[in-house]
mmCIF file of C-alpha atoms in Angstrom:
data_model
loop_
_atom_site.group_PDB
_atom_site.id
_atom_site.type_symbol
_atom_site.label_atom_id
_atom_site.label_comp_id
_atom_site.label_asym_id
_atom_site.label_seq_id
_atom_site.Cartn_x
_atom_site.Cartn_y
_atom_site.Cartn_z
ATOM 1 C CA UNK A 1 -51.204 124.764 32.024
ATOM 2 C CA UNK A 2 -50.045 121.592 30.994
ATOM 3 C CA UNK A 3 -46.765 121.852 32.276
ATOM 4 C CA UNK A 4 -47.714 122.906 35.595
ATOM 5 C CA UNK A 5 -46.986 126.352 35.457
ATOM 6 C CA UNK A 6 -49.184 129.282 37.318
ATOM 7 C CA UNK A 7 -49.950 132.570 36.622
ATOM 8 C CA UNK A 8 -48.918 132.601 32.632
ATOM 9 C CA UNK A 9 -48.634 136.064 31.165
ATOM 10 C CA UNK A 10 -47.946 137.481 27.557
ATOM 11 C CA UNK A 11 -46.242 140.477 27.399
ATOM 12 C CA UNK A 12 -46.080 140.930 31.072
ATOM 13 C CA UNK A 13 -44.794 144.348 32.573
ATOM 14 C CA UNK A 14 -41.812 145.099 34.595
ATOM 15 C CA UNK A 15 -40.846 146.815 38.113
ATOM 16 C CA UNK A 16 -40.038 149.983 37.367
ATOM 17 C CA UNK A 17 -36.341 150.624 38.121
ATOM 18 C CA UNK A 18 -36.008 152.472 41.538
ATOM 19 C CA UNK A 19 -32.764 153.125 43.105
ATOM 20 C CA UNK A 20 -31.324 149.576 41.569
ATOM 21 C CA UNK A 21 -27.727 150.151 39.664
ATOM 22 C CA UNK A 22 -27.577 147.773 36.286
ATOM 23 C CA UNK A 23 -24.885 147.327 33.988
ATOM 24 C CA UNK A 24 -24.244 149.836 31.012
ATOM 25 C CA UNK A 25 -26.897 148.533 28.195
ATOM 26 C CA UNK A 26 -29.384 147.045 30.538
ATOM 27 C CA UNK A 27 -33.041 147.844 29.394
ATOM 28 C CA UNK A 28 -33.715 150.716 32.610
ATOM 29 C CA UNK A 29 -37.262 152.087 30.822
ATOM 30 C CA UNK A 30 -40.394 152.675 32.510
ATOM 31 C CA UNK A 31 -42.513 150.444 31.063
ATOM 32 C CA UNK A 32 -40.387 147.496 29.682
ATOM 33 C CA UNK A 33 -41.999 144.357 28.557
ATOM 34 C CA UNK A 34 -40.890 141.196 28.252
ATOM 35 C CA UNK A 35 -42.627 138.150 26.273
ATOM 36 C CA UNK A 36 -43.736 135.653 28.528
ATOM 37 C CA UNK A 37 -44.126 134.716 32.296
ATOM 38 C CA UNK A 38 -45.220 132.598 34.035
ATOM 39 C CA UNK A 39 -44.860 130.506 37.701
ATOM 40 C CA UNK A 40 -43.131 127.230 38.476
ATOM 41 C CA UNK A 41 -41.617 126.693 35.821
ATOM 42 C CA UNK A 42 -38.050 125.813 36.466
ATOM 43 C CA UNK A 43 -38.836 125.537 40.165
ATOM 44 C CA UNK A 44 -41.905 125.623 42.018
ATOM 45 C CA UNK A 45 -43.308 129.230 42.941
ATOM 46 C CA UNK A 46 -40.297 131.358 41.350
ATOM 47 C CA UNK A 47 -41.587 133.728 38.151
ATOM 48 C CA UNK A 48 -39.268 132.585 34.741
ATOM 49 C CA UNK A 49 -39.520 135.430 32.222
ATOM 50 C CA UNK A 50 -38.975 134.447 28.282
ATOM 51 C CA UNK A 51 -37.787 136.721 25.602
ATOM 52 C CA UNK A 52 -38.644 135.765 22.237
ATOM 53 C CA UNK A 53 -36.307 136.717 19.017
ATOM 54 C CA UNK A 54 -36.356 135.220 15.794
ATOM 55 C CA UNK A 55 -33.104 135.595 13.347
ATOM 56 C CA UNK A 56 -33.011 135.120 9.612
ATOM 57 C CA UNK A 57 -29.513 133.877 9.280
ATOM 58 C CA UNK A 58 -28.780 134.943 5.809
ATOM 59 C CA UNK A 59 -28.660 138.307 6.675
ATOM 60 C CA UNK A 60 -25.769 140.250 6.061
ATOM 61 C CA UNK A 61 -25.500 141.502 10.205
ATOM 62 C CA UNK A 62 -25.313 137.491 10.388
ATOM 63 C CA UNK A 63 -21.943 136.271 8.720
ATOM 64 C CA UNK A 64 -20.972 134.010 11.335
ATOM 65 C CA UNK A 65 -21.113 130.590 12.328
ATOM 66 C CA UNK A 66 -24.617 129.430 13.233
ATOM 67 C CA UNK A 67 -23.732 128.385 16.935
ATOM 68 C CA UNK A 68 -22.122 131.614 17.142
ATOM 69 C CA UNK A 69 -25.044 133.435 15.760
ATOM 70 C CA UNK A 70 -27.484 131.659 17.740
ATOM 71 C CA UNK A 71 -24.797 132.495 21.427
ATOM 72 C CA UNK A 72 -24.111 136.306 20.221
ATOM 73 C CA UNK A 73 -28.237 136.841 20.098
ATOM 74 C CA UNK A 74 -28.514 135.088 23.813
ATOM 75 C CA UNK A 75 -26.046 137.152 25.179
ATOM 76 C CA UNK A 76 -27.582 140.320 23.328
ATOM 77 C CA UNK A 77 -30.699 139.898 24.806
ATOM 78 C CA UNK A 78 -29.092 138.726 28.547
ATOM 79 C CA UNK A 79 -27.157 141.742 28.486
ATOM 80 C CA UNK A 80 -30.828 143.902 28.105
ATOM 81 C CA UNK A 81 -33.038 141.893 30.688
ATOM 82 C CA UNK A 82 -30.526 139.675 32.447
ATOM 83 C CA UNK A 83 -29.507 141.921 35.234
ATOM 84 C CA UNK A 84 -32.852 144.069 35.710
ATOM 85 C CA UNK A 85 -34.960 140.783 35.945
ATOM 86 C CA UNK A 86 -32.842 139.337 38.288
ATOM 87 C CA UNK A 87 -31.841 142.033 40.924
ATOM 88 C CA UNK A 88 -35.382 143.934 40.200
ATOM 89 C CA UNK A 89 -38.026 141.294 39.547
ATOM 90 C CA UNK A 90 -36.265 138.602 41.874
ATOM 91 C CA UNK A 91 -37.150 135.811 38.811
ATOM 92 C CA UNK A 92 -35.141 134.137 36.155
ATOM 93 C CA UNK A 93 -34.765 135.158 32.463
ATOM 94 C CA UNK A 94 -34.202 132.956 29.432
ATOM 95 C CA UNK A 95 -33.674 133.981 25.954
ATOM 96 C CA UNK A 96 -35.153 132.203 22.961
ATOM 97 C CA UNK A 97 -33.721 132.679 19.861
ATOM 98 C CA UNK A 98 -35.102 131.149 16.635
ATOM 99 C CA UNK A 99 -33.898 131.362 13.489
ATOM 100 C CA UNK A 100 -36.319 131.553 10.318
ATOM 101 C CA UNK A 101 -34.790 128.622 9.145
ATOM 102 C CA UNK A 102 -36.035 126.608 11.918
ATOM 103 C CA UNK A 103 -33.640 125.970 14.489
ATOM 104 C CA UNK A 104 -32.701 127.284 17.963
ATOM 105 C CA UNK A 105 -29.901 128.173 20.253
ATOM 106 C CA UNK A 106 -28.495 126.661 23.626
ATOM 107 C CA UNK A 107 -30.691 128.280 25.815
ATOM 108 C CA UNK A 108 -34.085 127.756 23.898
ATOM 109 C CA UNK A 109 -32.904 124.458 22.954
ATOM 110 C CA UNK A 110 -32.657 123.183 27.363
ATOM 111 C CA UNK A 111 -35.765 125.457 27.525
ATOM 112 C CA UNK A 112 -38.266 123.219 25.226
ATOM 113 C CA UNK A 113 -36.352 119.600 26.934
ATOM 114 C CA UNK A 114 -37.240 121.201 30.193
ATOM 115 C CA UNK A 115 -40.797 122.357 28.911
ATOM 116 C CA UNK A 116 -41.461 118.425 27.573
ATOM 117 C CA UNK A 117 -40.460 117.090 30.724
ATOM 118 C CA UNK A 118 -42.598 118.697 32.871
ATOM 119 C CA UNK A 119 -45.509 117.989 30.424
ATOM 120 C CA UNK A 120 -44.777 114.895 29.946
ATOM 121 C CA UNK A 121 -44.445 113.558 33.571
ATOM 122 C CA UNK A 122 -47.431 116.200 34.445
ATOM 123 C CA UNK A 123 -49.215 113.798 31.430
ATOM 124 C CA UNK A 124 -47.783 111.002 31.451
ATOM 125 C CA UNK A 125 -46.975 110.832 27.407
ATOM 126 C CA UNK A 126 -43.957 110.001 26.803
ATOM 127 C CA UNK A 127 -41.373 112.520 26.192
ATOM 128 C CA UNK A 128 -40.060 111.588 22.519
ATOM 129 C CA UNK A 129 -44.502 112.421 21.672
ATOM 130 C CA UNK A 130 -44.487 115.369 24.007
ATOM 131 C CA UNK A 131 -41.121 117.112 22.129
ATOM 132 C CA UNK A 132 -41.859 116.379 18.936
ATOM 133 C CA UNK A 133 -45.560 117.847 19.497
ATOM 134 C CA UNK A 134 -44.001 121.347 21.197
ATOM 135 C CA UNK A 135 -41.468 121.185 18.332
ATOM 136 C CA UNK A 136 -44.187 120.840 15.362
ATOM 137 C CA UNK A 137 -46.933 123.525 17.493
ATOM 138 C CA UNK A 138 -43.953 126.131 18.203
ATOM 139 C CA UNK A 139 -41.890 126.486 14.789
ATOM 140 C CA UNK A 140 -41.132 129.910 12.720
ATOM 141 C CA UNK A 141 -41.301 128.926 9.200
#
């Protein structure tokens, strides 16, 4: 609410796929959930869906770079949802992936600056508060 955003949903339901052709290893089930949604929040009126996932980088299916880590779990989770939210749902998708160690990759990373912003103009704190408050409130440790 504080950033402005309408309509904010947990574990909101997709469209069901109808006669709509996706890629080979998009998510097509009846029934799909992603984990957030909500209104306005890159621009005003369009629905931004969120996908949460958090990675424990020691683990063996992770033995590469960090960046690379973080980029192969985006595009893991763009290639599932990408596709069906855009041509079905007619919204954007962002992935956020976290790792257990606390950090975060490109996409969540533009996703929280964008998130202060808005709160922060919306509240008029000042950003450097505003990030390091989201920051602290939304860690995996």
């Amino acid at each position: 609410k504080e950033a402005g955003c309408r309509d904010e949903q947990s574990e909101p339901l997709l469209l069901n796929i109808t006669t709509e052709q996706l890629p080979a290893g998009t998510n097509t089930a009846d029934g799909a959930r992603l984990d957030v949604s909500a209104r306005s929040f890159w621009t005003p009126l369009d629905r931004a869906f969120t996908d949460i996932r958090v990675l424990n980088p020691q683990a063996k299916s992770n033995c590469v770079p960090i960046n690379q880590m973080y980029r192969n779990h985006e595009r893991q989770k763009k290639n599932m949802y990408m596709q069906r939210v855009l041509t079905v749902e007619k919204a954007t998708f962002t992935p956020l992936v976290f790792s257990t160690t606390g950090g975060m990759g490109e996409e969540a990373s533009k996703f929280y600056k964008h998130l202060a912003g808005k709160v922060s103009r919306r509240t008029k704190q000042e950003y450097h508060h505003v990030i390091s408050y989201i920051r602290r409130k939304l860690r995996f440790v």
